[in-house]
Every structure is written in structure tokens, then in C-alpha cells.
Amino acid sequence: MVEWTISDGLTPYPEAMDTMENRVNGILAKQADEQVWLLEHPPLYTAGTSADAADLLDHNRFPVFEARRGGEYTYHGPGQRVAYAMLDLNQRERDVRKYVWKLEEWVIQTLAEFNVAGERREGRVGVWVVRPDRPPLPDGSPAEDKIAAIGVRIRRWVTFHGISINVEPNLEHFGGIVPCGINDYGVTSLVDLGIPVTMTDVDIALKTTFSRIFEK
């Protein structure tokens, strides 16, 4: 059984880290159920294990936290739905690549609920949308923006962290970092794309699509 939790307000990042640690330890001890936790953070940056210090462009803009997950720098803040997934791959499938693929698919199918085509890109973590409304890149390829980030940590095959989808965050806040170490592309959100959705709409879509991907 997967427990679903939705937190109101803004959850401080250290509190989220402690809560995830406790839940993962409980799952490993077979004393707690798996959990998907939906929340928003106050404005902050997180540094993954591959973060390059040069990608933190503004050291004083928001607090920076060591995330102990894979990946580079990421922004979290109001208007962004964070979904932390604490799942026991011992009971599912011990395959990290497949788990990351499923997280990507979870985002892609959630976006599809709003008729947004999210796509994977080789060598670029996260989920992307093509922007035909913008000029092409210098090499002639279509402009693209990132709409969702993915970060994973696994302890003894139990997962931490998860996904974040930009619903209606302040996109200017991404300007203090090079998101995920990628300079050539922008960042977008559902509302920026002209999709007038609420966080509740996204939560319903996340729960619906989760069952298709993780509970087969």
C-alpha cells in the first residue's frame, strides 16, 4: 500500500529531508508503508552530488541545501509541485534505470492529462517541451524548455526524492543557477504554456497516472 500525503503551505527543506529519512528507515525496518508526498517548498536551491559550483550564479539569492541526491543544481519554490516518492524497489524491481524511466513517464503522462507533450532528451535529465512559438536555436533545432526535474537517491533499494513539476512558479527564480548544468535551454511551466491549471488539478493527475505506471 502506498500512502499519499499532501502538505499545505510551504515545507522547509531540512524538515522534508528529515521526514524522508524517517520514512525510508521505517520502510527498511518494515514498520512503515511506502509513501508519495506532495508539497511545495519556500524559494531555495538544492545541490545534487554532481553539482558544479560554477553553476550557482547568485550565492545570496536563496538558501542553498545539499540534497544528497543525484544531479546538479535545482530550484524549488512556491507554485512548483514536488512529489517525493519513497518506494521499496525490493518489492518492485531492483532496476535504477527503469525506476528513473518510470519517474519520467509519470511526469509525461501527468502532463498529457493537460494536453502538454512532455518529452525525454538523451543526455538531458528531466522532461522537456518543444516551443514552436519561439525562435529556433542557432543550430536550427527547435527551442525547448524544461518543465520538470527529476532527482533520485536510493538506500538499500528504497527510494528518496522524486520529481518536481512547474505549475506556476516564478520562473525568474531559476536565474540564480544553471538548472541541471544546462545553459542552452529555458524553463517553463504549465501556466506559462497557457494551461490554466491549479495545484489540485495536478495532484489529481499525479495520483491517476501513478497507478498506471507503478501499480501494474
Short mmCIF file of C-alpha atoms in Angstrom, two decimals, residues 26-175:
data_model
loop_
_atom_site.label_atom_id
_atom_site.label_comp_id
_atom_site.label_asym_id
_atom_site.label_seq_id
_atom_site.Cartn_x
_atom_site.Cartn_y
_atom_site.Cartn_z
CA GLY A 26 10.67 2.83 8.56
CA ILE A 27 10.21 1.11 5.20
CA LEU A 28 13.55 -0.67 5.56
CA ALA A 29 12.54 -1.83 9.04
CA LYS A 30 9.17 -2.97 7.63
CA GLN A 31 7.46 -0.61 10.05
CA ALA A 32 6.08 1.91 7.53
CA ASP A 33 4.26 1.88 4.22
CA GLU A 34 5.62 3.32 1.01
CA GLN A 35 4.71 6.98 0.57
CA VAL A 36 4.19 9.64 -2.08
CA TRP A 37 4.42 13.08 -0.50
CA LEU A 38 3.16 16.13 -2.41
CA LEU A 39 4.38 19.53 -1.20
CA GLU A 40 5.77 22.95 -2.04
CA HIS A 41 8.99 24.45 -0.70
CA PRO A 42 9.86 28.08 0.02
CA PRO A 43 12.27 29.52 -2.57
CA LEU A 44 15.58 27.65 -2.40
CA TYR A 45 18.27 25.94 -4.42
CA THR A 46 19.43 22.36 -3.94
CA ALA A 47 22.77 20.91 -4.96
CA GLY A 48 22.94 17.31 -6.07
CA THR A 49 26.01 15.11 -5.87
CA SER A 50 27.17 16.25 -9.35
CA ALA A 51 26.65 20.00 -8.78
CA ASP A 52 29.34 22.28 -10.22
CA ALA A 53 29.98 25.32 -8.00
CA ALA A 54 30.24 27.49 -11.14
CA ASP A 55 26.56 26.78 -11.86
CA LEU A 56 25.47 28.66 -8.73
CA LEU A 57 25.27 32.12 -10.26
CA ASP A 58 23.84 34.03 -7.30
CA HIS A 59 25.08 32.86 -3.91
CA ASN A 60 22.91 35.27 -1.95
CA ARG A 61 19.54 35.00 -3.66
CA PHE A 62 18.09 32.00 -1.83
CA PRO A 63 19.32 29.40 0.68
CA VAL A 64 21.29 26.53 -0.85
CA PHE A 65 20.97 23.00 0.52
CA GLU A 66 22.98 19.85 -0.10
CA ALA A 67 20.34 17.43 -1.34
CA ARG A 68 22.32 14.15 -1.25
CA ARG A 69 20.51 13.10 -4.43
CA GLY A 70 21.89 12.59 -7.91
CA GLY A 71 22.03 15.52 -10.30
CA GLU A 72 23.14 19.13 -10.20
CA TYR A 73 21.54 22.42 -9.08
CA THR A 74 17.75 22.66 -8.93
CA TYR A 75 15.33 25.38 -7.86
CA HIS A 76 12.29 24.68 -5.68
CA GLY A 77 9.68 27.22 -4.70
CA PRO A 78 6.00 28.15 -4.45
CA GLY A 79 3.95 27.16 -7.47
CA GLN A 80 6.04 24.08 -8.11
CA ARG A 81 4.62 20.69 -7.21
CA VAL A 82 7.25 18.49 -5.62
CA ALA A 83 6.42 14.79 -5.37
CA TYR A 84 8.74 12.82 -3.12
CA ALA A 85 8.43 9.08 -3.72
CA MET A 86 9.61 6.70 -1.00
CA LEU A 87 9.17 3.34 -2.67
CA ASP A 88 10.59 -0.10 -1.89
CA LEU A 89 12.24 -1.42 -5.04
CA ASN A 90 12.91 -4.66 -3.16
CA GLN A 91 9.17 -5.29 -3.58
CA ARG A 92 9.01 -3.85 -7.10
CA GLU A 93 12.05 -4.16 -9.35
CA ARG A 94 15.70 -3.59 -8.47
CA ASP A 95 16.50 -1.59 -11.58
CA VAL A 96 17.61 2.02 -11.14
CA ARG A 97 17.40 2.89 -14.84
CA LYS A 98 13.89 1.53 -15.08
CA TYR A 99 12.87 3.40 -11.95
CA VAL A 100 14.14 6.71 -13.38
CA TRP A 101 12.32 5.91 -16.64
CA LYS A 102 9.12 5.39 -14.66
CA LEU A 103 9.55 8.74 -12.90
CA GLU A 104 9.96 10.39 -16.31
CA GLU A 105 6.91 8.52 -17.60
CA TRP A 106 4.94 9.64 -14.55
CA VAL A 107 5.66 13.26 -15.44
CA ILE A 108 4.99 12.73 -19.15
CA GLN A 109 1.63 11.08 -18.56
CA THR A 110 0.68 13.71 -15.98
CA LEU A 111 1.41 16.48 -18.48
CA ALA A 112 -0.58 14.59 -21.12
CA GLU A 113 -3.64 14.92 -18.86
CA PHE A 114 -3.46 18.64 -19.76
CA ASN A 115 -2.63 18.04 -23.44
CA VAL A 116 1.01 19.01 -22.95
CA ALA A 117 3.58 16.86 -24.77
CA GLY A 118 6.47 16.25 -22.38
CA GLU A 119 9.49 14.51 -23.88
CA ARG A 120 12.74 12.86 -22.83
CA ARG A 121 16.06 14.01 -24.25
CA GLU A 122 19.22 11.92 -24.43
CA GLY A 123 21.86 13.39 -22.14
CA ARG A 124 19.45 15.88 -20.53
CA VAL A 125 17.80 14.93 -17.27
CA GLY A 126 14.18 15.92 -16.74
CA VAL A 127 11.19 16.39 -19.01
CA TRP A 128 11.11 18.89 -21.86
CA VAL A 129 8.58 20.65 -24.07
CA VAL A 130 9.17 21.95 -27.58
CA ARG A 131 8.45 25.70 -28.02
CA PRO A 132 7.45 26.32 -31.67
CA ASP A 133 6.33 29.79 -30.57
CA ARG A 134 9.96 30.79 -30.03
CA PRO A 135 12.83 31.30 -32.49
CA PRO A 136 14.91 28.16 -33.16
CA LEU A 137 18.32 27.69 -31.61
CA PRO A 138 21.46 28.81 -33.50
CA ASP A 139 21.94 25.30 -34.91
CA GLY A 140 18.40 25.38 -36.33
CA SER A 141 16.92 22.95 -33.83
CA PRO A 142 13.61 23.89 -32.19
CA ALA A 143 13.59 25.88 -28.96
CA GLU A 144 12.85 23.73 -25.93
CA ASP A 145 12.15 24.43 -22.26
CA LYS A 146 12.41 22.25 -19.20
CA ILE A 147 9.13 21.79 -17.34
CA ALA A 148 10.04 19.12 -14.77
CA ALA A 149 13.11 17.97 -12.85
CA ILE A 150 13.96 14.50 -11.56
CA GLY A 151 16.33 13.61 -8.72
CA VAL A 152 16.86 10.21 -7.15
CA ARG A 153 18.60 8.76 -4.14
CA ILE A 154 18.37 5.09 -3.19
CA ARG A 155 19.33 3.37 0.05
CA ARG A 156 19.24 -0.42 0.10
CA TRP A 157 16.73 -0.24 -2.76
CA VAL A 158 14.35 2.19 -1.06
CA THR A 159 13.97 5.50 -2.89
CA PHE A 160 14.17 9.14 -1.77
CA HIS A 161 13.36 12.40 -3.59
CA GLY A 162 11.46 12.17 -6.88
CA ILE A 163 10.06 14.77 -9.28
CA SER A 164 9.11 18.43 -9.45
CA ILE A 165 6.68 19.89 -11.99
CA ASN A 166 6.50 23.60 -12.68
CA VAL A 167 2.84 24.53 -12.31
CA GLU A 168 3.08 28.29 -11.72
CA PRO A 169 6.39 29.17 -10.07
CA ASN A 170 8.19 32.47 -10.53
CA LEU A 171 10.38 31.49 -13.49
CA GLU A 172 12.78 34.37 -12.78
CA HIS A 173 13.89 32.48 -9.67
CA PHE A 174 15.63 29.92 -11.87
CA GLY A 175 18.03 32.69 -12.93
#
